[in-house]
GROMACS .gro file of N, CA and C in nm:
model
  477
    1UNK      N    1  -0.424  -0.014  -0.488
    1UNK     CA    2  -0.348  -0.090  -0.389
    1UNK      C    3  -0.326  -0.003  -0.264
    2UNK      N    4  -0.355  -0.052  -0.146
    2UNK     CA    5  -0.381  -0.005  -0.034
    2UNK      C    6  -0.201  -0.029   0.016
    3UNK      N    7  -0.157   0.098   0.085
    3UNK     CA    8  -0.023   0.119   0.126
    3UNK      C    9   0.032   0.053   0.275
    4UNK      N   10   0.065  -0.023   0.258
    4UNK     CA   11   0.101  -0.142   0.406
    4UNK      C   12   0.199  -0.043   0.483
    5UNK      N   13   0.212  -0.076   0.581
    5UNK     CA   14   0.317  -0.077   0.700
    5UNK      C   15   0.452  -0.102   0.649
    6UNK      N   16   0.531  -0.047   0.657
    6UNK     CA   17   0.636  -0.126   0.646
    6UNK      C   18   0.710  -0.131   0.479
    7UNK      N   19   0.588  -0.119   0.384
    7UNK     CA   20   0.614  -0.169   0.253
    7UNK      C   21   0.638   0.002   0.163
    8UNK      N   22   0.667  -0.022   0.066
    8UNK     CA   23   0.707   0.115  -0.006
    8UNK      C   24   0.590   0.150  -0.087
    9UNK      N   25   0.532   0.272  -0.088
    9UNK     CA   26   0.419   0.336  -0.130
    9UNK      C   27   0.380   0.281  -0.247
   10UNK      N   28   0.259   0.245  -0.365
   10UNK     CA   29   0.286   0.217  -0.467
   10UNK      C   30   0.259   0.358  -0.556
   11UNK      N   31   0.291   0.327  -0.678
   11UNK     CA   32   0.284   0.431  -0.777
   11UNK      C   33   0.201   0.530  -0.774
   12UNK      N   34   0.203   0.652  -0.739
   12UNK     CA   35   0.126   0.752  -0.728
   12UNK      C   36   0.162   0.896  -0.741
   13UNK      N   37   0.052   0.974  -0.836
   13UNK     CA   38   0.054   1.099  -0.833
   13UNK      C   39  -0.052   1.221  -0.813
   14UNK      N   40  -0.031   1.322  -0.762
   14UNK     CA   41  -0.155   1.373  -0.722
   14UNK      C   42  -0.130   1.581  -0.758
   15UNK      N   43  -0.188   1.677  -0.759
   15UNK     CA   44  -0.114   1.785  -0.746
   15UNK      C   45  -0.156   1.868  -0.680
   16UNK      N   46  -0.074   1.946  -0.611
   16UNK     CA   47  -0.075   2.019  -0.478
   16UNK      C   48  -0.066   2.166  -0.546
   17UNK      N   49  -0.114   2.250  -0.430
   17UNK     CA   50  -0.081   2.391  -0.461
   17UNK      C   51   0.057   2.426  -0.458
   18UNK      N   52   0.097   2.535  -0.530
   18UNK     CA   53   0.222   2.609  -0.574
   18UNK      C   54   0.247   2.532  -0.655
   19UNK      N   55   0.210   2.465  -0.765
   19UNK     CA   56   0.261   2.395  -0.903
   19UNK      C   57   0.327   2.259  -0.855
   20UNK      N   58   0.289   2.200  -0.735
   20UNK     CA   59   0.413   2.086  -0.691
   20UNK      C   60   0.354   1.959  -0.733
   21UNK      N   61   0.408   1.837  -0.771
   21UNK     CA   62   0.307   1.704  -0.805
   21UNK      C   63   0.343   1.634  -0.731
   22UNK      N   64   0.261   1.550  -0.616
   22UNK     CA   65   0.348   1.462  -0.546
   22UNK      C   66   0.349   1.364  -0.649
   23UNK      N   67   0.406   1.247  -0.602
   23UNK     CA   68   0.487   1.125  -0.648
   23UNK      C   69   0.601   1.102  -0.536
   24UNK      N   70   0.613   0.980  -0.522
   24UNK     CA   71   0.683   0.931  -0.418
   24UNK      C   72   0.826   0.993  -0.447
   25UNK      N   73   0.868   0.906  -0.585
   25UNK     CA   74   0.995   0.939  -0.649
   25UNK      C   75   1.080   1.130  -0.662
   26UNK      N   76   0.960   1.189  -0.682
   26UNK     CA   77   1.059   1.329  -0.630
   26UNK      C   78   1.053   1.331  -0.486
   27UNK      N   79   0.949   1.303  -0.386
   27UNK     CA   80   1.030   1.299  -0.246
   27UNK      C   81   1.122   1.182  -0.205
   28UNK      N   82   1.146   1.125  -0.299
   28UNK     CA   83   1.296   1.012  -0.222
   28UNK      C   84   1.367   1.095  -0.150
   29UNK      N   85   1.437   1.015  -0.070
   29UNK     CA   86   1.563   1.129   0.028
   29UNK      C   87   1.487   1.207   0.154
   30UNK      N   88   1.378   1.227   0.102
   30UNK     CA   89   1.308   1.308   0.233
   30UNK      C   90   1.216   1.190   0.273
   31UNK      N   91   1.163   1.252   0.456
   31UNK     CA   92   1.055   1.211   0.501
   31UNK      C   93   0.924   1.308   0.481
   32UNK      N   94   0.837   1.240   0.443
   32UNK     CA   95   0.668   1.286   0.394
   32UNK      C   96   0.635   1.244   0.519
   33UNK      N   97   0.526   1.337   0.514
   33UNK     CA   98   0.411   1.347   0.629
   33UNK      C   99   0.297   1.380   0.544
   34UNK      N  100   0.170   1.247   0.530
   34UNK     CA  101   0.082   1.323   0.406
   34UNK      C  102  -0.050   1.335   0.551
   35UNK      N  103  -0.122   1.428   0.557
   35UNK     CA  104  -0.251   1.411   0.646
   35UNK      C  105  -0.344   1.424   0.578
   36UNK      N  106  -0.441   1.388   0.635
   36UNK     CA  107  -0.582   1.371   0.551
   36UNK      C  108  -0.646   1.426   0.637
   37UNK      N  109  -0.767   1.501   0.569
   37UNK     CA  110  -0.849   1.595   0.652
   37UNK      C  111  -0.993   1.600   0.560
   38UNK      N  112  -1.106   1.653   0.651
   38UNK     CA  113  -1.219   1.636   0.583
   38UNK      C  114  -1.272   1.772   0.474
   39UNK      N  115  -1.215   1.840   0.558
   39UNK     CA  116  -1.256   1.986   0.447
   39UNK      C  117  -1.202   2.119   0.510
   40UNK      N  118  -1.165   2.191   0.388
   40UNK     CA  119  -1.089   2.317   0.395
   40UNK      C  120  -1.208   2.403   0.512
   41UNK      N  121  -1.149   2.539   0.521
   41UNK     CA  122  -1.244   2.611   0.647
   41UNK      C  123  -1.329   2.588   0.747
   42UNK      N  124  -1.289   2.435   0.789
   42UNK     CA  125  -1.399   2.408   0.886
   42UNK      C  126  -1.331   2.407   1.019
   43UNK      N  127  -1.420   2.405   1.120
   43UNK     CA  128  -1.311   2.423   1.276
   43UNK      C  129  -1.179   2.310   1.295
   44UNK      N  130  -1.235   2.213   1.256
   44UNK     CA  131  -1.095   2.101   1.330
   44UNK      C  132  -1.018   2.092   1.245
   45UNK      N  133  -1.062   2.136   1.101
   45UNK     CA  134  -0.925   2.100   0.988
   45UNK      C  135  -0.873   2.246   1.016
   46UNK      N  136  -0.905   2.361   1.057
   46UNK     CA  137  -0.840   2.503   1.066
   46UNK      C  138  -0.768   2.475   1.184
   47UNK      N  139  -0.785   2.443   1.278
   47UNK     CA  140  -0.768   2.391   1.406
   47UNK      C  141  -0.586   2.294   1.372
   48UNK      N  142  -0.618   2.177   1.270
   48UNK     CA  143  -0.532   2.097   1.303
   48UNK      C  144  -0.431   2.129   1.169
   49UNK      N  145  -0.444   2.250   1.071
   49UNK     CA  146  -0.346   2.267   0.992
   49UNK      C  147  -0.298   2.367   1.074
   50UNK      N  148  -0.340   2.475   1.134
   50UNK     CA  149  -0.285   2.563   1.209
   50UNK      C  150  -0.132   2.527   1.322
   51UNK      N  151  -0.183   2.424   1.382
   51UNK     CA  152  -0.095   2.351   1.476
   51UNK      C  153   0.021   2.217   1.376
   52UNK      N  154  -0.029   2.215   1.261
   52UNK     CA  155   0.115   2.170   1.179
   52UNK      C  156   0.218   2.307   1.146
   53UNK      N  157   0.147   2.385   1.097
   53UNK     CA  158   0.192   2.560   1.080
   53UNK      C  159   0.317   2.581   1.191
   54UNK      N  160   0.221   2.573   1.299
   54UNK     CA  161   0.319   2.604   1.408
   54UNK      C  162   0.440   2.560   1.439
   55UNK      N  163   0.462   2.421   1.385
   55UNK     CA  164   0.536   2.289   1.447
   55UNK      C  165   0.586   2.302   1.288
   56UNK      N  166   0.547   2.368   1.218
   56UNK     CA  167   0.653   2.341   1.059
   56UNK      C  168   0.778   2.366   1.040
   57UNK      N  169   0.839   2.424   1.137
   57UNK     CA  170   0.964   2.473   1.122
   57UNK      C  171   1.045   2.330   1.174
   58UNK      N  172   1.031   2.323   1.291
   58UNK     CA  173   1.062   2.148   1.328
   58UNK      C  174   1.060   2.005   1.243
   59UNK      N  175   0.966   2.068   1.156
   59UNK     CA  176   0.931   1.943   1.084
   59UNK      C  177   1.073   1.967   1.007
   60UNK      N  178   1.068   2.080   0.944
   60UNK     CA  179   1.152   2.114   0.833
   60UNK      C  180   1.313   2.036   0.893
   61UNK      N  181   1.309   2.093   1.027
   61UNK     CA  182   1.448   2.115   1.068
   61UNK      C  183   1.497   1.896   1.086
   62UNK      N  184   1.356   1.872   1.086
   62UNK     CA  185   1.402   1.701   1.102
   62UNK      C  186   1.384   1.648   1.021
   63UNK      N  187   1.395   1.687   0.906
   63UNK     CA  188   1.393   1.674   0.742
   63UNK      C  189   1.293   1.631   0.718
   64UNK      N  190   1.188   1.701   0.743
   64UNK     CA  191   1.042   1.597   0.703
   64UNK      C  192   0.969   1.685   0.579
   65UNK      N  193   0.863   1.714   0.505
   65UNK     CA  194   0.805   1.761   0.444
   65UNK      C  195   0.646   1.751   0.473
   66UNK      N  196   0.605   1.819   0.536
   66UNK     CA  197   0.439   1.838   0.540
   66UNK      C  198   0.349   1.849   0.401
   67UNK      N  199   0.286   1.745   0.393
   67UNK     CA  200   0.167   1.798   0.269
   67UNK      C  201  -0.005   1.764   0.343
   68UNK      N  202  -0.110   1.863   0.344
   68UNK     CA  203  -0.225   1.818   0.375
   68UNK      C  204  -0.299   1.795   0.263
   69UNK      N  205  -0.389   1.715   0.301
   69UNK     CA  206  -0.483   1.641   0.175
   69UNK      C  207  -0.603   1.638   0.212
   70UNK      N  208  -0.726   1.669   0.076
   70UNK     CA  209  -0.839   1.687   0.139
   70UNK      C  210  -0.906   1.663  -0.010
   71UNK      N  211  -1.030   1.633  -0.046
   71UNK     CA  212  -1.150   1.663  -0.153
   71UNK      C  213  -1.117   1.778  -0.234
   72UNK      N  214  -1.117   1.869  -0.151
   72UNK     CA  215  -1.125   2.027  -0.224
   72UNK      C  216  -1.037   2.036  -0.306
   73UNK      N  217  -1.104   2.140  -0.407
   73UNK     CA  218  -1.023   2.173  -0.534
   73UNK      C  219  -0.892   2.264  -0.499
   74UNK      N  220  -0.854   2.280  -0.633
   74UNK     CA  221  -0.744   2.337  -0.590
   74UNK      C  222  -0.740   2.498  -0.529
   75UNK      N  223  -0.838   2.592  -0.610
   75UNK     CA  224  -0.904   2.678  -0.559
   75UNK      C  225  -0.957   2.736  -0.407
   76UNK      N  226  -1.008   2.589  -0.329
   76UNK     CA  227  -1.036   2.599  -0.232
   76UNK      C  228  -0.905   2.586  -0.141
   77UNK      N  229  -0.794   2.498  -0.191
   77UNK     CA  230  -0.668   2.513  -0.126
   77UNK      C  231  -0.587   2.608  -0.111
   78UNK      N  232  -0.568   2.692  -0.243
   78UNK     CA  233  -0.545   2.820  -0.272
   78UNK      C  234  -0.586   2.920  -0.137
   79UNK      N  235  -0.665   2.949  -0.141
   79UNK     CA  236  -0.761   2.983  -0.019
   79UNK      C  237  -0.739   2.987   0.099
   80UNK      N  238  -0.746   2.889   0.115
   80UNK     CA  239  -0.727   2.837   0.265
   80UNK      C  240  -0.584   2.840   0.292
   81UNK      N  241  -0.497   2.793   0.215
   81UNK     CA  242  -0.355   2.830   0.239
   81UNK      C  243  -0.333   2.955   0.303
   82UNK      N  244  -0.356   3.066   0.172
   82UNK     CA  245  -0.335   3.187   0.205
   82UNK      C  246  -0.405   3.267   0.316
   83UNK      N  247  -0.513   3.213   0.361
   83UNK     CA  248  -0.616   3.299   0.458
   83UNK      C  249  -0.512   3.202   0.610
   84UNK      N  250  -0.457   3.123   0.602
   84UNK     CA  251  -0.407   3.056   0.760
   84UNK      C  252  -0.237   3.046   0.719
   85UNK      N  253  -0.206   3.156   0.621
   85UNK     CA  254  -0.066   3.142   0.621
   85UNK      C  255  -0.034   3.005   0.627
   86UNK      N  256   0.011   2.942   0.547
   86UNK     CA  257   0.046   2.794   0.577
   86UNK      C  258   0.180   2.754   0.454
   87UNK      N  259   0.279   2.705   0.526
   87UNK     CA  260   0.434   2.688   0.528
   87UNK      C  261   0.413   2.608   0.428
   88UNK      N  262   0.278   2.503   0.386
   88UNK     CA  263   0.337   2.364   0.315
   88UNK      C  264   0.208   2.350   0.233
   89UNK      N  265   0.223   2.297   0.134
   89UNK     CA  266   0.123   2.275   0.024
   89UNK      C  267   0.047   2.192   0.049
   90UNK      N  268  -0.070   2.197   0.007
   90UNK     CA  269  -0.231   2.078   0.038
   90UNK      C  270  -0.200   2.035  -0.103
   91UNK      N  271  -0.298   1.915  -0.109
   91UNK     CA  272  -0.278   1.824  -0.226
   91UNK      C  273  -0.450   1.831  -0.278
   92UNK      N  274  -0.465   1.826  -0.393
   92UNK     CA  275  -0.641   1.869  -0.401
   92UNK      C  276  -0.718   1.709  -0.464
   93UNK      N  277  -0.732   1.648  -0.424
   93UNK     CA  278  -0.760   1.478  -0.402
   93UNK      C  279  -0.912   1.452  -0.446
   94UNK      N  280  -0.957   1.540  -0.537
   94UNK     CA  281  -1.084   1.597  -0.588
   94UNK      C  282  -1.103   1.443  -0.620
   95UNK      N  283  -1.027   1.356  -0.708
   95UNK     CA  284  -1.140   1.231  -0.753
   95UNK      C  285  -1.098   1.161  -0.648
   96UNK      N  286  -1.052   1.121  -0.533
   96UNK     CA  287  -1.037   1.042  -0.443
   96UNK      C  288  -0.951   0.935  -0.403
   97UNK      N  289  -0.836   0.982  -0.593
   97UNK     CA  290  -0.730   0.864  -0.597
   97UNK      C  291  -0.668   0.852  -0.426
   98UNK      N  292  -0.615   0.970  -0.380
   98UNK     CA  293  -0.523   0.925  -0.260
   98UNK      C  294  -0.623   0.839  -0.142
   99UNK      N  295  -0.739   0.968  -0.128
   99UNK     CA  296  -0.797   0.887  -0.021
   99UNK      C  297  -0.830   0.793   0.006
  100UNK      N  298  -0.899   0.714  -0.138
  100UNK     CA  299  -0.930   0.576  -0.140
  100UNK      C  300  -0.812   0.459  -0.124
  101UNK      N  301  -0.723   0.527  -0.179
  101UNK     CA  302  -0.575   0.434  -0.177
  101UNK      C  303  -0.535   0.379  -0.003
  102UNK      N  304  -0.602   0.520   0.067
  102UNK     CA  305  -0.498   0.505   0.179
  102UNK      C  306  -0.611   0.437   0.297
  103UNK      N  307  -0.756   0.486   0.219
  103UNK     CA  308  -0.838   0.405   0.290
  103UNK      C  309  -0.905   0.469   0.416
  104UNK      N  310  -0.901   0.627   0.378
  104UNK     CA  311  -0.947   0.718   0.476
  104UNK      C  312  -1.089   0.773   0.399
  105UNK      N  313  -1.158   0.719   0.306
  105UNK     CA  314  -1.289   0.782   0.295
  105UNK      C  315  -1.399   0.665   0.388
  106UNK      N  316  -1.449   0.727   0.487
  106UNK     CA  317  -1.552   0.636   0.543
  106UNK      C  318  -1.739   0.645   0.555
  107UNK      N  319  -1.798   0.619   0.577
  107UNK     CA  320  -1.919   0.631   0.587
  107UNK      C  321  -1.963   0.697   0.746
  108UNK      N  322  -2.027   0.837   0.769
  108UNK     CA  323  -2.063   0.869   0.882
  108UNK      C  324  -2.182   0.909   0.882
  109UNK      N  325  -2.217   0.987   1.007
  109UNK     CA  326  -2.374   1.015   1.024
  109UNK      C  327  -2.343   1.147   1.036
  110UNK      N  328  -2.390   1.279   0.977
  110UNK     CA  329  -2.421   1.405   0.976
  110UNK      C  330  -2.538   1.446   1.002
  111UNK      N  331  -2.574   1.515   1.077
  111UNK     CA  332  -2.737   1.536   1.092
  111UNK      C  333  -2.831   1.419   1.050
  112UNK      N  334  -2.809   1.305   1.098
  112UNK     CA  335  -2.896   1.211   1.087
  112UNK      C  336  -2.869   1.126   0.979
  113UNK      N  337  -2.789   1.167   0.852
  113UNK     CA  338  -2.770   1.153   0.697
  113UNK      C  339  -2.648   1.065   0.710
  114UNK      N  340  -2.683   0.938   0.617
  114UNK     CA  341  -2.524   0.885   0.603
  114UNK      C  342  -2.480   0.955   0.513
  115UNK      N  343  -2.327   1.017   0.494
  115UNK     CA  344  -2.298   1.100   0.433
  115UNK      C  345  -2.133   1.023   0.435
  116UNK      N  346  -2.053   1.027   0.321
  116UNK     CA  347  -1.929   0.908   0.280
  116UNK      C  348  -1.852   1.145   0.293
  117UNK      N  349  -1.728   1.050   0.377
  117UNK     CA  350  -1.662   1.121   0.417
  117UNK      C  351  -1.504   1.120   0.479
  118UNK      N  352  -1.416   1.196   0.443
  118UNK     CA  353  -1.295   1.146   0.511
  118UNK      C  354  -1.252   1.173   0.671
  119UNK      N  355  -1.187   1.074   0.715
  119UNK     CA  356  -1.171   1.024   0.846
  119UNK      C  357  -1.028   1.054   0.890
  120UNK      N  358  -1.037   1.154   0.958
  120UNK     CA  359  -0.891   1.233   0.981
  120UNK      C  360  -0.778   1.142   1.041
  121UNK      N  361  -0.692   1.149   0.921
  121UNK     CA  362  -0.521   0.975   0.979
  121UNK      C  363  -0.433   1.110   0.908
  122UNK      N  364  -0.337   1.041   0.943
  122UNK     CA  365  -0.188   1.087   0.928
  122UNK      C  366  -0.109   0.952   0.875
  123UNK      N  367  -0.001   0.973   0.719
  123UNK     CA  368   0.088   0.840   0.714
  123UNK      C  369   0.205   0.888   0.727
  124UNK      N  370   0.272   0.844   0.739
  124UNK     CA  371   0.414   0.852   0.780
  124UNK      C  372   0.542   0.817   0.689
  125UNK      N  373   0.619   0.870   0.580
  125UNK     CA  374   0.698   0.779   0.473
  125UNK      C  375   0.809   0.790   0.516
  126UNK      N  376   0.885   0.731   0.497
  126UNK     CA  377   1.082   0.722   0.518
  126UNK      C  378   1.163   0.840   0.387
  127UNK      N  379   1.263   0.784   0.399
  127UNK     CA  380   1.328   0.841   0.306
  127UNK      C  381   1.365   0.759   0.203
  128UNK      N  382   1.327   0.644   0.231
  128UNK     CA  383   1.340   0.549   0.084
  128UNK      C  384   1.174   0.474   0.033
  129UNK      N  385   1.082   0.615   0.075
  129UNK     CA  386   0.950   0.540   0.024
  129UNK      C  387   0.870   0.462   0.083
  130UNK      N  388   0.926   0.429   0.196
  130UNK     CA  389   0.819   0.320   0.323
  130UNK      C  390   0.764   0.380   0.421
  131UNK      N  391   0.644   0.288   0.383
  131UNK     CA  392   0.550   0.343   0.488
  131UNK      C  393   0.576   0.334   0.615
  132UNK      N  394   0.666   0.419   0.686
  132UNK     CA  395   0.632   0.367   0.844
  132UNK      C  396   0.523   0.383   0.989
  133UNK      N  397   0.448   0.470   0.977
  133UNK     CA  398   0.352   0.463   1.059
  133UNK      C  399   0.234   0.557   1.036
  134UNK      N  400   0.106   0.504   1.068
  134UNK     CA  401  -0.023   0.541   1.076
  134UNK      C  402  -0.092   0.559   1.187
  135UNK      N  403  -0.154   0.730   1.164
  135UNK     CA  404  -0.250   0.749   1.263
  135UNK      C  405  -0.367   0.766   1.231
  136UNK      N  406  -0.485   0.667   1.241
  136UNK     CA  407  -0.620   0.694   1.185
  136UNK      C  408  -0.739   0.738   1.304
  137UNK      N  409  -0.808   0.818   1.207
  137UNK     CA  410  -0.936   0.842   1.334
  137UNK      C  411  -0.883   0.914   1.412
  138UNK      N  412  -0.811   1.038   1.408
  138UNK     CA  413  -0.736   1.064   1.528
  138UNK      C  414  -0.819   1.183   1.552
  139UNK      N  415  -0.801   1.259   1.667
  139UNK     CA  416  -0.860   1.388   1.752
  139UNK      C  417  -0.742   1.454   1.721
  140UNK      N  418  -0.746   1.602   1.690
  140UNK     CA  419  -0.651   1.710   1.682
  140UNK      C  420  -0.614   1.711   1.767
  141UNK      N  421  -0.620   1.743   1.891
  141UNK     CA  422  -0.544   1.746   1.986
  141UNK      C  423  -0.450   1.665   2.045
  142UNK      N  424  -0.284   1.722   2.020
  142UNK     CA  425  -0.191   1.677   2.072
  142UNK      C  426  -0.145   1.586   1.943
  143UNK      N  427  -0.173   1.545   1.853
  143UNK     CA  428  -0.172   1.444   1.774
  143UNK      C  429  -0.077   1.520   1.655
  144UNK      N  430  -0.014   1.618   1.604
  144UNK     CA  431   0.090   1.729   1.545
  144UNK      C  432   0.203   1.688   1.618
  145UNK      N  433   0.217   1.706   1.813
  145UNK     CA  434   0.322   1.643   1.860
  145UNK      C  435   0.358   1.510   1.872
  146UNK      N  436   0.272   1.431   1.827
  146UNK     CA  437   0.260   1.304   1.829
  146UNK      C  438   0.373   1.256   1.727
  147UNK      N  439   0.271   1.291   1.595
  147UNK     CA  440   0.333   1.244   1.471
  147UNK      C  441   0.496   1.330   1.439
  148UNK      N  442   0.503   1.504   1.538
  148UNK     CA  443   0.679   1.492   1.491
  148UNK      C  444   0.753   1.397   1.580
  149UNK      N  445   0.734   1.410   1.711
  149UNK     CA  446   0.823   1.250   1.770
  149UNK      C  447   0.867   1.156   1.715
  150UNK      N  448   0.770   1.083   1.592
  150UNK     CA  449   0.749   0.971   1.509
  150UNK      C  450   0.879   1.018   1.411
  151UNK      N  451   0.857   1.151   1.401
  151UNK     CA  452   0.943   1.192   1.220
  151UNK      C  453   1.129   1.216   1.307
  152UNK      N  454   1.116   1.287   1.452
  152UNK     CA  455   1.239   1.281   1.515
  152UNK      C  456   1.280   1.140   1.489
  153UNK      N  457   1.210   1.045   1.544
  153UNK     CA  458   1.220   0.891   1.587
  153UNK      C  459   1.304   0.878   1.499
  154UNK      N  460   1.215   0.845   1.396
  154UNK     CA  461   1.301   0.780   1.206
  154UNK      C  462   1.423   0.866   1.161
  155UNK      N  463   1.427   0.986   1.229
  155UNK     CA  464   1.538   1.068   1.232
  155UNK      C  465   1.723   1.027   1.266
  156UNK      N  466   1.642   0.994   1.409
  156UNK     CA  467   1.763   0.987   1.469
  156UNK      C  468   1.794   0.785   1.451
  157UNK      N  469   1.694   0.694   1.409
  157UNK     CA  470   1.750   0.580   1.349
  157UNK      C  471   1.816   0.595   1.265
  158UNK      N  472   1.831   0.694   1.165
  158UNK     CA  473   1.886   0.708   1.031
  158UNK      C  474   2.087   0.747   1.093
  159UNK      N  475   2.037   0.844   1.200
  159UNK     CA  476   2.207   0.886   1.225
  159UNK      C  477   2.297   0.774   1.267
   0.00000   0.00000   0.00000
């Protein structure tokens, strides 16, 4: 079941580096930020976890929780965490439950090759589990300040 706008995530679990499992239900109370990315060590996903890195302290401070999500095992998250210092745990999405759920694996052209691949979005959750906003297909750039505005936004509705 594909996660609507508006509607509350459905049942899901997945597991991230440092021993963490998402599931909606232990982040109740907080806002999630899940991103999707195509693969560990490559320029635009180093590029666009780097610039969540940066902006993680903000996130933190507007009660949000960063998790990135990608194919790669957990090994390869391991990795990559530690080689770009990184504040917040990746999720290792190896059989494709999340991506397919959320509807970010797409079909592209690589060197000529159709090659099925994920399509860099950002979702957005509340603090009671709803989905509130999506960024799909997006360009790294500027798009980190984008989505904390979004997490201030739902912030300061809540006060």
């Amino acid at each position: 079941m594909t996660p609507a706008l508006h509607k509350p995530l459905p049942e899901i679990e997945a597991n991230a580096t440092g021993g963490v499992k998402f599931t909606p239900q232990a982040f109740a109370g907080k806002t999630v930020v899940l991103y999707f990315y195509p693969k560990d060590n490559t320029p635009g996903c180093t590029t666009e976890a780097m610039q969540f890195r940066e902006r993680h302290q903000e996130f933190v401070d507007a009660g949000a929780i960063v998790f990135g999500v990608s194919r790669d095992n957990m090994a390869s998250h391991d990795k990559f965490k530690e080689t770009l210092a990184l504040p917040f745990e990746l999720i290792a999405d190896t059989e494709e439950k999340l991506c397919h759920m959320f509807g970010v694996v797409k079909n592209k052209i690589m060197y000529g090759k159709k090659v099925k691949g994920i399509e860099r979005s950002t979702f957005l959750i509340d603090t009671d589990g709803i989905l509130r906003a999506e960024w799909r297909g997006i360009k790294v750039a500027g798009h980190v300040d984008e989505v904390l505005d979004a997490v201030k936004g739902l912030q300061q509705a809540v006060v």
